[in-house]
């Protein structure tokens, strides 16, 4: 036992744990062993004396008044469980042992671990290992919870029957579910892939799992930040992003540096920067728009490449709900505003947080003066956004 401190320090180093966690694990294990070997209804505590390099195990007895109900043989706690009156001593009896004791103080009676029997060491070892493993798992969970929203990379180790892809990320497994994979992507064992951390969970079969995604708008933002120095240095900011993974996305950019063109910085010379990110996203087209705090202007830019005549805000976003905007647009810009399969207007709605209703007016090249409502509206993007959060 004289080497116990050195052993604890060695375990903490090897397991990557704090020394306090290792000491607490041993103290908890000692208490559980005492409850098993002596009496589970008694109150025990443990201490590690670093100065003398020894373990201290003792029974705790609380000093109470003579009429305290906990002294009764049939006393129960607030859960209805029986109390052991041997955990308590009257103030009068306690003062005979130590005159300085008061009600609420504790008397400690030392126990010799060596006297608990041959099985005590085996039980102690089992309890200690269990508690060490719990601290290790808690540390890993805490570590990866801090990584939520950040990009990690790993090597594919398995693909199950449901087409979920498992990757090795350091000391844990990551799972890329099929719904979190870009449409058209496929991986094989040995491939290296990047994804953003969505959360951490405990699976009965696979243990600790890190849930990752390649469809989240945050993944797009992280890839752009890695590729564009101005984003990494915070000279350019991504104010918002929206994606239909593997097909098309929009990002809103801003800068406080008048010498920097935010869109030009992200796109790069001949589109090399944004092209590199697009390649990593299975050829996803990425539209860059300049952010504006004026919602009318932001909505107009978000509908690019369509040319908008006017924007009227009917309701501002509030409490997580989208606002509503009426956008007037020339008839010859209708197809551009809506986009193929409605992608452009949906992405604009997701980016700006406004449901957009288009009102068509005659274009300059038309003899018609008729104004009509376009059927396509963007009140159906909630399920799409939820899918790729």
mmCIF file of C-alpha atoms in Angstrom:
data_model
loop_
_atom_site.group_PDB
_atom_site.id
_atom_site.type_symbol
_atom_site.label_atom_id
_atom_site.label_comp_id
_atom_site.label_asym_id
_atom_site.label_seq_id
_atom_site.Cartn_x
_atom_site.Cartn_y
_atom_site.Cartn_z
ATOM 1 C CA UNK A 1 0.000 0.000 0.000
ATOM 2 C CA UNK A 2 2.994 2.331 0.386
ATOM 3 C CA UNK A 3 3.212 2.527 -3.432
ATOM 4 C CA UNK A 4 -0.440 3.447 -3.934
ATOM 5 C CA UNK A 5 0.220 7.093 -4.872
ATOM 6 C CA UNK A 6 2.744 6.111 -7.543
ATOM 7 C CA UNK A 7 0.299 3.548 -8.949
ATOM 8 C CA UNK A 8 -2.525 6.104 -9.126
ATOM 9 C CA UNK A 9 -0.292 8.642 -10.870
ATOM 10 C CA UNK A 10 0.775 5.992 -13.382
ATOM 11 C CA UNK A 11 -2.861 5.007 -14.114
ATOM 12 C CA UNK A 12 -3.850 8.646 -14.621
ATOM 13 C CA UNK A 13 -1.026 9.125 -17.119
ATOM 14 C CA UNK A 14 -1.704 5.920 -19.056
ATOM 15 C CA UNK A 15 -5.479 6.448 -19.241
ATOM 16 C CA UNK A 16 -5.283 10.165 -19.948
ATOM 17 C CA UNK A 17 -7.337 10.979 -16.850
ATOM 18 C CA UNK A 18 -7.087 13.668 -14.204
ATOM 19 C CA UNK A 19 -5.438 12.421 -11.030
ATOM 20 C CA UNK A 20 -8.500 13.618 -9.060
ATOM 21 C CA UNK A 21 -10.737 11.361 -11.181
ATOM 22 C CA UNK A 22 -8.512 8.338 -10.542
ATOM 23 C CA UNK A 23 -8.440 9.054 -6.804
ATOM 24 C CA UNK A 24 -12.236 9.474 -6.715
ATOM 25 C CA UNK A 25 -12.631 6.184 -8.602
ATOM 26 C CA UNK A 26 -10.532 4.380 -6.003
ATOM 27 C CA UNK A 27 -12.375 5.996 -3.081
ATOM 28 C CA UNK A 28 -15.753 5.045 -4.557
ATOM 29 C CA UNK A 29 -14.493 1.499 -5.114
ATOM 30 C CA UNK A 30 -13.294 1.253 -1.501
ATOM 31 C CA UNK A 31 -16.677 2.423 -0.174
ATOM 32 C CA UNK A 32 -18.570 -0.057 -2.369
ATOM 33 C CA UNK A 33 -16.256 -2.857 -1.247
ATOM 34 C CA UNK A 34 -16.817 -1.994 2.422
ATOM 35 C CA UNK A 35 -20.588 -1.972 1.895
ATOM 36 C CA UNK A 36 -20.328 -5.403 0.252
ATOM 37 C CA UNK A 37 -18.009 -6.971 2.807
ATOM 38 C CA UNK A 38 -19.202 -5.312 6.048
ATOM 39 C CA UNK A 39 -22.744 -3.892 5.928
ATOM 40 C CA UNK A 40 -24.472 -2.001 3.098
ATOM 41 C CA UNK A 41 -26.605 -0.043 5.568
ATOM 42 C CA UNK A 42 -23.614 1.559 7.296
ATOM 43 C CA UNK A 43 -22.068 4.832 6.106
ATOM 44 C CA UNK A 44 -18.475 4.645 4.924
ATOM 45 C CA UNK A 45 -15.974 7.100 3.516
ATOM 46 C CA UNK A 46 -12.416 6.907 2.217
ATOM 47 C CA UNK A 47 -9.445 9.200 1.963
ATOM 48 C CA UNK A 48 -6.090 9.090 0.177
ATOM 49 C CA UNK A 49 -3.276 10.411 2.365
ATOM 50 C CA UNK A 50 -0.644 11.529 -0.145
ATOM 51 C CA UNK A 51 1.743 12.748 2.546
ATOM 52 C CA UNK A 52 1.980 9.310 4.166
ATOM 53 C CA UNK A 53 1.172 7.348 0.967
ATOM 54 C CA UNK A 54 -1.667 5.353 2.461
ATOM 55 C CA UNK A 55 -5.372 4.659 2.010
ATOM 56 C CA UNK A 56 -7.809 5.449 4.806
ATOM 57 C CA UNK A 57 -11.160 3.678 5.026
ATOM 58 C CA UNK A 58 -13.538 4.509 7.867
ATOM 59 C CA UNK A 59 -17.103 4.318 9.071
ATOM 60 C CA UNK A 60 -18.843 7.683 9.552
ATOM 61 C CA UNK A 61 -21.137 8.193 12.549
ATOM 62 C CA UNK A 62 -23.165 11.397 12.764
ATOM 63 C CA UNK A 63 -23.697 13.211 16.081
ATOM 64 C CA UNK A 64 -27.425 13.838 16.692
ATOM 65 C CA UNK A 65 -29.664 14.983 19.537
ATOM 66 C CA UNK A 66 -31.048 12.452 22.052
ATOM 67 C CA UNK A 67 -34.581 12.692 20.590
ATOM 68 C CA UNK A 68 -33.560 12.329 16.928
ATOM 69 C CA UNK A 69 -35.958 9.916 15.184
ATOM 70 C CA UNK A 70 -33.079 8.348 13.250
ATOM 71 C CA UNK A 71 -31.977 6.635 16.457
ATOM 72 C CA UNK A 72 -35.157 4.549 16.523
ATOM 73 C CA UNK A 73 -34.897 0.900 15.480
ATOM 74 C CA UNK A 74 -37.712 1.266 12.903
ATOM 75 C CA UNK A 75 -36.538 4.595 11.401
ATOM 76 C CA UNK A 76 -36.825 5.068 7.627
ATOM 77 C CA UNK A 77 -35.479 7.665 5.175
ATOM 78 C CA UNK A 78 -37.565 9.882 2.852
ATOM 79 C CA UNK A 79 -37.760 7.017 0.359
ATOM 80 C CA UNK A 80 -39.240 4.658 2.943
ATOM 81 C CA UNK A 81 -36.023 2.648 3.223
ATOM 82 C CA UNK A 82 -34.939 1.464 6.709
ATOM 83 C CA UNK A 83 -32.149 3.397 8.432
ATOM 84 C CA UNK A 84 -29.402 1.791 10.491
ATOM 85 C CA UNK A 85 -29.337 3.578 13.862
ATOM 86 C CA UNK A 86 -25.681 2.555 14.177
ATOM 87 C CA UNK A 87 -24.889 5.427 11.782
ATOM 88 C CA UNK A 88 -25.802 7.886 14.551
ATOM 89 C CA UNK A 89 -24.642 8.666 18.088
ATOM 90 C CA UNK A 90 -26.189 10.959 20.690
ATOM 91 C CA UNK A 91 -24.439 14.183 21.579
ATOM 92 C CA UNK A 92 -24.065 13.023 25.204
ATOM 93 C CA UNK A 93 -22.298 9.792 24.169
ATOM 94 C CA UNK A 94 -20.152 11.623 21.618
ATOM 95 C CA UNK A 95 -18.914 14.189 24.172
ATOM 96 C CA UNK A 96 -17.670 11.363 26.367
ATOM 97 C CA UNK A 97 -15.301 10.502 23.504
ATOM 98 C CA UNK A 98 -14.549 14.061 22.304
ATOM 99 C CA UNK A 99 -15.864 17.067 24.275
ATOM 100 C CA UNK A 100 -15.510 19.325 21.209
ATOM 101 C CA UNK A 101 -18.092 17.475 19.132
ATOM 102 C CA UNK A 102 -21.410 19.163 18.300
ATOM 103 C CA UNK A 103 -24.654 18.071 16.612
ATOM 104 C CA UNK A 104 -24.041 17.567 12.899
ATOM 105 C CA UNK A 105 -20.392 16.589 13.351
ATOM 106 C CA UNK A 106 -19.106 13.166 12.306
ATOM 107 C CA UNK A 107 -17.008 10.648 14.186
ATOM 108 C CA UNK A 108 -14.759 8.464 12.046
ATOM 109 C CA UNK A 109 -13.856 4.881 12.968
ATOM 110 C CA UNK A 110 -10.915 3.486 11.014
ATOM 111 C CA UNK A 111 -11.369 0.158 9.225
ATOM 112 C CA UNK A 112 -8.573 -2.152 8.165
ATOM 113 C CA UNK A 113 -9.083 -3.236 4.565
ATOM 114 C CA UNK A 114 -6.795 -6.225 5.074
ATOM 115 C CA UNK A 115 -9.224 -7.611 7.668
ATOM 116 C CA UNK A 116 -12.185 -7.793 5.278
ATOM 117 C CA UNK A 117 -11.438 -11.200 3.884
ATOM 118 C CA UNK A 118 -9.887 -12.818 0.838
ATOM 119 C CA UNK A 119 -12.569 -11.675 -1.605
ATOM 120 C CA UNK A 120 -12.214 -7.994 -0.717
ATOM 121 C CA UNK A 121 -9.248 -7.419 -3.065
ATOM 122 C CA UNK A 122 -11.090 -8.990 -6.023
ATOM 123 C CA UNK A 123 -14.220 -6.907 -5.378
ATOM 124 C CA UNK A 124 -12.120 -3.761 -4.965
ATOM 125 C CA UNK A 125 -10.317 -4.390 -8.276
ATOM 126 C CA UNK A 126 -13.624 -4.964 -10.112
ATOM 127 C CA UNK A 127 -15.222 -1.806 -8.663
ATOM 128 C CA UNK A 128 -12.125 0.259 -9.382
ATOM 129 C CA UNK A 129 -11.966 -0.881 -13.036
ATOM 130 C CA UNK A 130 -15.682 -0.153 -13.507
ATOM 131 C CA UNK A 131 -15.366 3.378 -12.139
ATOM 132 C CA UNK A 132 -12.214 4.091 -14.134
ATOM 133 C CA UNK A 133 -14.023 3.067 -17.311
ATOM 134 C CA UNK A 134 -16.920 5.357 -16.414
ATOM 135 C CA UNK A 135 -14.571 8.330 -16.036
ATOM 136 C CA UNK A 136 -12.883 7.467 -19.343
ATOM 137 C CA UNK A 137 -16.245 7.377 -21.130
ATOM 138 C CA UNK A 138 -17.366 10.636 -19.514
ATOM 139 C CA UNK A 139 -14.141 12.324 -20.638
ATOM 140 C CA UNK A 140 -14.567 11.097 -24.216
ATOM 141 C CA UNK A 141 -18.222 12.172 -24.318
ATOM 142 C CA UNK A 142 -17.273 15.607 -22.984
ATOM 143 C CA UNK A 143 -14.413 15.874 -25.490
ATOM 144 C CA UNK A 144 -16.587 15.115 -28.502
ATOM 145 C CA UNK A 145 -19.519 17.217 -27.300
ATOM 146 C CA UNK A 146 -17.114 20.149 -27.546
ATOM 147 C CA UNK A 147 -16.503 19.126 -31.173
ATOM 148 C CA UNK A 148 -20.179 19.418 -32.183
ATOM 149 C CA UNK A 149 -20.305 21.646 -35.257
ATOM 150 C CA UNK A 150 -16.639 20.996 -36.075
ATOM 151 C CA UNK A 151 -15.254 18.893 -38.904
ATOM 152 C CA UNK A 152 -13.471 15.601 -38.242
ATOM 153 C CA UNK A 153 -11.929 13.058 -40.568
ATOM 154 C CA UNK A 154 -11.518 9.325 -40.294
ATOM 155 C CA UNK A 155 -11.016 6.060 -42.127
ATOM 156 C CA UNK A 156 -14.009 3.933 -43.156
ATOM 157 C CA UNK A 157 -13.967 0.636 -41.247
ATOM 158 C CA UNK A 158 -17.393 -0.841 -41.988
ATOM 159 C CA UNK A 159 -20.613 -0.339 -43.950
ATOM 160 C CA UNK A 160 -23.672 -2.108 -42.536
ATOM 161 C CA UNK A 161 -26.769 -3.526 -44.230
ATOM 162 C CA UNK A 162 -28.631 -0.229 -43.763
ATOM 163 C CA UNK A 163 -25.856 1.517 -45.715
ATOM 164 C CA UNK A 164 -24.616 3.353 -42.632
ATOM 165 C CA UNK A 165 -20.898 4.102 -42.851
ATOM 166 C CA UNK A 166 -18.672 3.636 -39.771
ATOM 167 C CA UNK A 167 -15.370 5.456 -39.497
ATOM 168 C CA UNK A 168 -12.563 5.445 -36.963
ATOM 169 C CA UNK A 169 -12.080 8.853 -35.320
ATOM 170 C CA UNK A 170 -9.255 8.655 -32.823
ATOM 171 C CA UNK A 171 -10.418 6.541 -29.879
ATOM 172 C CA UNK A 172 -14.091 6.365 -30.908
ATOM 173 C CA UNK A 173 -16.286 5.273 -33.791
ATOM 174 C CA UNK A 174 -18.145 7.712 -35.992
ATOM 175 C CA UNK A 175 -21.355 6.813 -37.799
ATOM 176 C CA UNK A 176 -22.416 8.488 -41.030
ATOM 177 C CA UNK A 177 -26.036 7.485 -41.460
ATOM 178 C CA UNK A 178 -27.392 7.086 -44.954
ATOM 179 C CA UNK A 179 -29.656 10.133 -44.515
ATOM 180 C CA UNK A 180 -26.608 12.208 -43.553
ATOM 181 C CA UNK A 181 -24.727 11.274 -46.715
ATOM 182 C CA UNK A 182 -24.821 13.339 -49.901
ATOM 183 C CA UNK A 183 -27.008 11.740 -52.557
ATOM 184 C CA UNK A 184 -24.898 9.814 -55.052
ATOM 185 C CA UNK A 185 -21.960 9.363 -52.691
ATOM 186 C CA UNK A 186 -20.573 5.926 -51.952
ATOM 187 C CA UNK A 187 -17.669 4.838 -49.784
ATOM 188 C CA UNK A 188 -15.697 1.653 -49.284
ATOM 189 C CA UNK A 189 -13.590 0.313 -46.439
ATOM 190 C CA UNK A 190 -10.267 2.150 -46.296
ATOM 191 C CA UNK A 191 -11.573 5.452 -47.699
ATOM 192 C CA UNK A 192 -10.855 8.638 -45.751
ATOM 193 C CA UNK A 193 -13.785 11.011 -45.394
ATOM 194 C CA UNK A 194 -14.586 14.307 -43.702
ATOM 195 C CA UNK A 195 -17.833 15.159 -41.934
ATOM 196 C CA UNK A 196 -19.192 17.515 -39.293
ATOM 197 C CA UNK A 197 -20.001 16.270 -35.770
ATOM 198 C CA UNK A 198 -23.748 16.358 -35.018
ATOM 199 C CA UNK A 199 -23.768 14.731 -31.601
ATOM 200 C CA UNK A 200 -22.559 11.942 -29.326
ATOM 201 C CA UNK A 201 -24.587 8.893 -28.298
ATOM 202 C CA UNK A 202 -24.202 5.576 -26.484
ATOM 203 C CA UNK A 203 -25.192 2.522 -28.519
ATOM 204 C CA UNK A 204 -25.772 -0.827 -26.756
ATOM 205 C CA UNK A 205 -24.083 -2.744 -29.567
ATOM 206 C CA UNK A 206 -21.320 -0.393 -30.678
ATOM 207 C CA UNK A 207 -20.714 1.586 -27.473
ATOM 208 C CA UNK A 208 -19.857 5.266 -27.757
ATOM 209 C CA UNK A 209 -20.710 6.649 -31.213
ATOM 210 C CA UNK A 210 -20.091 10.065 -32.740
ATOM 211 C CA UNK A 211 -22.954 11.000 -35.083
ATOM 212 C CA UNK A 212 -21.538 12.796 -38.137
ATOM 213 C CA UNK A 213 -23.051 14.436 -41.206
ATOM 214 C CA UNK A 214 -22.027 15.558 -44.681
ATOM 215 C CA UNK A 215 -25.392 17.191 -45.451
ATOM 216 C CA UNK A 216 -25.351 19.900 -42.782
ATOM 217 C CA UNK A 217 -24.871 23.537 -43.893
ATOM 218 C CA UNK A 218 -22.243 23.720 -41.132
ATOM 219 C CA UNK A 219 -20.136 21.191 -43.046
ATOM 220 C CA UNK A 220 -20.148 23.484 -46.075
ATOM 221 C CA UNK A 221 -19.136 26.442 -43.894
ATOM 222 C CA UNK A 222 -16.290 24.471 -42.292
ATOM 223 C CA UNK A 223 -14.907 23.330 -45.665
ATOM 224 C CA UNK A 224 -14.976 26.892 -46.964
ATOM 225 C CA UNK A 225 -13.188 28.130 -43.837
ATOM 226 C CA UNK A 226 -10.421 25.575 -44.380
ATOM 227 C CA UNK A 227 -10.055 26.678 -48.012
ATOM 228 C CA UNK A 228 -10.385 30.476 -47.672
ATOM 229 C CA UNK A 229 -7.797 32.314 -45.497
ATOM 230 C CA UNK A 230 -10.057 35.380 -45.203
ATOM 231 C CA UNK A 231 -12.732 33.240 -43.534
ATOM 232 C CA UNK A 232 -10.223 31.624 -41.197
ATOM 233 C CA UNK A 233 -8.836 35.041 -40.226
ATOM 234 C CA UNK A 234 -12.418 36.343 -39.766
ATOM 235 C CA UNK A 235 -11.884 39.110 -42.326
ATOM 236 C CA UNK A 236 -14.897 37.635 -44.138
ATOM 237 C CA UNK A 237 -17.885 36.167 -42.289
ATOM 238 C CA UNK A 238 -20.458 33.593 -43.360
ATOM 239 C CA UNK A 239 -23.691 35.113 -42.069
ATOM 240 C CA UNK A 240 -25.999 32.307 -43.228
ATOM 241 C CA UNK A 241 -26.016 29.205 -45.392
ATOM 242 C CA UNK A 242 -28.548 26.869 -46.954
ATOM 243 C CA UNK A 243 -28.058 23.576 -48.767
ATOM 244 C CA UNK A 244 -29.758 20.957 -50.832
ATOM 245 C CA UNK A 245 -26.811 18.566 -50.445
ATOM 246 C CA UNK A 246 -25.013 17.474 -53.560
ATOM 247 C CA UNK A 247 -27.150 19.729 -55.751
ATOM 248 C CA UNK A 248 -26.953 23.386 -54.832
ATOM 249 C CA UNK A 249 -26.295 25.707 -51.919
ATOM 250 C CA UNK A 250 -26.259 29.414 -51.099
ATOM 251 C CA UNK A 251 -24.053 31.282 -48.635
ATOM 252 C CA UNK A 252 -24.411 34.876 -47.438
ATOM 253 C CA UNK A 253 -21.105 36.702 -46.919
ATOM 254 C CA UNK A 254 -20.113 39.945 -45.233
ATOM 255 C CA UNK A 255 -16.963 41.883 -44.333
ATOM 256 C CA UNK A 256 -16.056 44.957 -42.331
ATOM 257 C CA UNK A 257 -12.906 45.477 -44.383
ATOM 258 C CA UNK A 258 -13.643 47.850 -47.249
ATOM 259 C CA UNK A 259 -10.596 46.586 -49.130
ATOM 260 C CA UNK A 260 -11.964 43.050 -49.405
ATOM 261 C CA UNK A 261 -14.561 41.745 -51.838
ATOM 262 C CA UNK A 262 -16.174 38.945 -49.765
ATOM 263 C CA UNK A 263 -17.575 37.090 -52.758
ATOM 264 C CA UNK A 264 -14.328 37.352 -54.736
ATOM 265 C CA UNK A 265 -12.317 36.150 -51.744
ATOM 266 C CA UNK A 266 -14.446 33.035 -51.308
ATOM 267 C CA UNK A 267 -14.718 32.226 -55.011
ATOM 268 C CA UNK A 268 -10.989 32.676 -55.595
ATOM 269 C CA UNK A 269 -9.070 33.292 -58.799
ATOM 270 C CA UNK A 270 -10.901 31.528 -61.656
ATOM 271 C CA UNK A 271 -13.140 29.900 -59.027
ATOM 272 C CA UNK A 272 -10.333 27.698 -57.688
ATOM 273 C CA UNK A 273 -11.303 28.001 -53.987
ATOM 274 C CA UNK A 274 -15.011 27.396 -54.292
ATOM 275 C CA UNK A 275 -14.357 24.773 -56.951
ATOM 276 C CA UNK A 276 -12.219 22.804 -54.519
ATOM 277 C CA UNK A 277 -15.019 22.786 -51.941
ATOM 278 C CA UNK A 278 -17.613 21.885 -54.581
ATOM 279 C CA UNK A 279 -15.520 18.866 -55.565
ATOM 280 C CA UNK A 280 -15.525 17.644 -51.956
ATOM 281 C CA UNK A 281 -19.330 17.933 -51.930
ATOM 282 C CA UNK A 282 -19.937 15.664 -54.916
ATOM 283 C CA UNK A 283 -20.084 18.569 -57.388
ATOM 284 C CA UNK A 284 -22.522 20.733 -55.403
ATOM 285 C CA UNK A 285 -23.025 24.188 -56.989
ATOM 286 C CA UNK A 286 -22.344 26.956 -54.460
ATOM 287 C CA UNK A 287 -23.889 30.421 -54.934
ATOM 288 C CA UNK A 288 -22.352 33.334 -53.021
ATOM 289 C CA UNK A 289 -24.452 36.404 -52.177
ATOM 290 C CA UNK A 290 -23.567 39.516 -50.234
ATOM 291 C CA UNK A 291 -25.367 39.748 -46.915
ATOM 292 C CA UNK A 292 -27.404 42.826 -45.976
ATOM 293 C CA UNK A 293 -29.060 43.792 -42.711
ATOM 294 C CA UNK A 294 -31.862 45.288 -44.818
ATOM 295 C CA UNK A 295 -34.197 42.309 -45.367
ATOM 296 C CA UNK A 296 -35.594 43.606 -48.673
ATOM 297 C CA UNK A 297 -32.124 43.884 -50.133
ATOM 298 C CA UNK A 298 -30.996 40.534 -48.702
ATOM 299 C CA UNK A 299 -34.020 38.731 -50.179
ATOM 300 C CA UNK A 300 -33.453 40.382 -53.539
ATOM 301 C CA UNK A 301 -29.801 39.239 -53.565
ATOM 302 C CA UNK A 302 -30.717 35.751 -52.360
ATOM 303 C CA UNK A 303 -32.968 35.259 -55.420
ATOM 304 C CA UNK A 304 -30.010 35.869 -57.749
ATOM 305 C CA UNK A 305 -29.552 35.354 -60.683
ATOM 306 C CA UNK A 306 -33.100 36.678 -61.051
ATOM 307 C CA UNK A 307 -33.598 40.464 -61.239
ATOM 308 C CA UNK A 308 -36.202 41.582 -58.698
ATOM 309 C CA UNK A 309 -38.472 44.617 -59.141
ATOM 310 C CA UNK A 310 -39.488 45.079 -55.500
ATOM 311 C CA UNK A 311 -39.735 43.322 -52.149
ATOM 312 C CA UNK A 312 -42.442 43.916 -49.546
ATOM 313 C CA UNK A 313 -42.056 42.501 -46.027
ATOM 314 C CA UNK A 314 -45.405 41.325 -44.684
ATOM 315 C CA UNK A 315 -44.151 39.663 -41.519
ATOM 316 C CA UNK A 316 -40.746 39.609 -39.858
ATOM 317 C CA UNK A 317 -39.279 36.342 -38.494
ATOM 318 C CA UNK A 318 -39.926 35.776 -34.774
ATOM 319 C CA UNK A 319 -39.564 33.009 -32.178
ATOM 320 C CA UNK A 320 -37.980 30.646 -34.663
ATOM 321 C CA UNK A 321 -40.767 31.108 -37.206
ATOM 322 C CA UNK A 322 -40.133 32.429 -40.691
ATOM 323 C CA UNK A 323 -41.252 35.818 -41.868
ATOM 324 C CA UNK A 324 -43.156 36.425 -45.094
ATOM 325 C CA UNK A 325 -42.124 38.511 -48.097
ATOM 326 C CA UNK A 326 -43.960 39.411 -51.328
ATOM 327 C CA UNK A 327 -41.498 39.714 -54.200
ATOM 328 C CA UNK A 328 -42.531 41.408 -57.428
ATOM 329 C CA UNK A 329 -40.619 40.154 -60.447
ATOM 330 C CA UNK A 330 -40.742 40.629 -64.249
ATOM 331 C CA UNK A 331 -42.271 37.679 -66.082
ATOM 332 C CA UNK A 332 -39.053 36.973 -67.985
ATOM 333 C CA UNK A 333 -37.257 36.475 -64.649
ATOM 334 C CA UNK A 334 -39.765 33.936 -63.365
ATOM 335 C CA UNK A 335 -37.825 30.814 -64.330
ATOM 336 C CA UNK A 336 -34.575 32.225 -62.912
ATOM 337 C CA UNK A 337 -36.207 33.134 -59.593
ATOM 338 C CA UNK A 338 -37.811 29.733 -59.179
ATOM 339 C CA UNK A 339 -34.889 27.755 -60.559
ATOM 340 C CA UNK A 340 -34.801 24.175 -61.726
ATOM 341 C CA UNK A 341 -37.279 22.102 -59.695
ATOM 342 C CA UNK A 342 -37.821 25.179 -57.482
ATOM 343 C CA UNK A 343 -34.313 25.006 -56.015
ATOM 344 C CA UNK A 344 -33.462 28.704 -56.241
ATOM 345 C CA UNK A 345 -36.539 30.038 -54.445
ATOM 346 C CA UNK A 346 -36.362 27.319 -51.790
ATOM 347 C CA UNK A 347 -32.704 28.011 -51.035
ATOM 348 C CA UNK A 348 -33.392 31.762 -50.924
ATOM 349 C CA UNK A 349 -36.162 31.139 -48.401
ATOM 350 C CA UNK A 350 -33.951 28.907 -46.263
ATOM 351 C CA UNK A 351 -31.107 31.444 -46.412
ATOM 352 C CA UNK A 352 -33.157 34.534 -45.512
ATOM 353 C CA UNK A 353 -35.665 32.883 -43.120
ATOM 354 C CA UNK A 354 -38.569 34.292 -45.109
ATOM 355 C CA UNK A 355 -41.354 32.479 -46.927
ATOM 356 C CA UNK A 356 -41.243 34.082 -50.345
ATOM 357 C CA UNK A 357 -44.295 34.634 -52.539
ATOM 358 C CA UNK A 358 -43.613 35.758 -56.084
ATOM 359 C CA UNK A 359 -45.864 38.193 -57.918
ATOM 360 C CA UNK A 360 -45.268 38.335 -61.657
ATOM 361 C CA UNK A 361 -45.526 41.552 -63.682
ATOM 362 C CA UNK A 362 -45.188 42.017 -67.419
ATOM 363 C CA UNK A 363 -41.612 42.354 -68.583
ATOM 364 C CA UNK A 364 -40.424 45.324 -70.661
ATOM 365 C CA UNK A 365 -40.532 43.185 -73.812
ATOM 366 C CA UNK A 366 -44.163 42.190 -73.276
ATOM 367 C CA UNK A 367 -47.261 44.041 -74.471
ATOM 368 C CA UNK A 368 -49.294 42.600 -71.622
ATOM 369 C CA UNK A 369 -50.045 44.653 -68.519
ATOM 370 C CA UNK A 370 -51.471 41.734 -66.590
ATOM 371 C CA UNK A 371 -50.205 41.018 -63.097
ATOM 372 C CA UNK A 372 -50.606 37.528 -61.651
ATOM 373 C CA UNK A 373 -49.541 35.463 -58.648
ATOM 374 C CA UNK A 374 -47.047 32.736 -59.395
ATOM 375 C CA UNK A 375 -48.123 29.427 -57.917
ATOM 376 C CA UNK A 376 -44.706 28.531 -56.507
ATOM 377 C CA UNK A 377 -44.383 29.578 -52.863
ATOM 378 C CA UNK A 378 -41.834 28.591 -50.247
ATOM 379 C CA UNK A 379 -43.998 27.447 -47.374
ATOM 380 C CA UNK A 380 -42.758 23.859 -47.748
ATOM 381 C CA UNK A 381 -39.081 24.207 -46.759
ATOM 382 C CA UNK A 382 -39.399 23.339 -43.049
ATOM 383 C CA UNK A 383 -39.110 19.580 -43.567
ATOM 384 C CA UNK A 384 -36.214 20.113 -45.985
ATOM 385 C CA UNK A 385 -34.316 22.280 -43.491
ATOM 386 C CA UNK A 386 -34.944 19.838 -40.636
ATOM 387 C CA UNK A 387 -33.551 16.983 -42.706
ATOM 388 C CA UNK A 388 -30.207 18.676 -43.344
ATOM 389 C CA UNK A 389 -29.640 20.572 -40.076
#
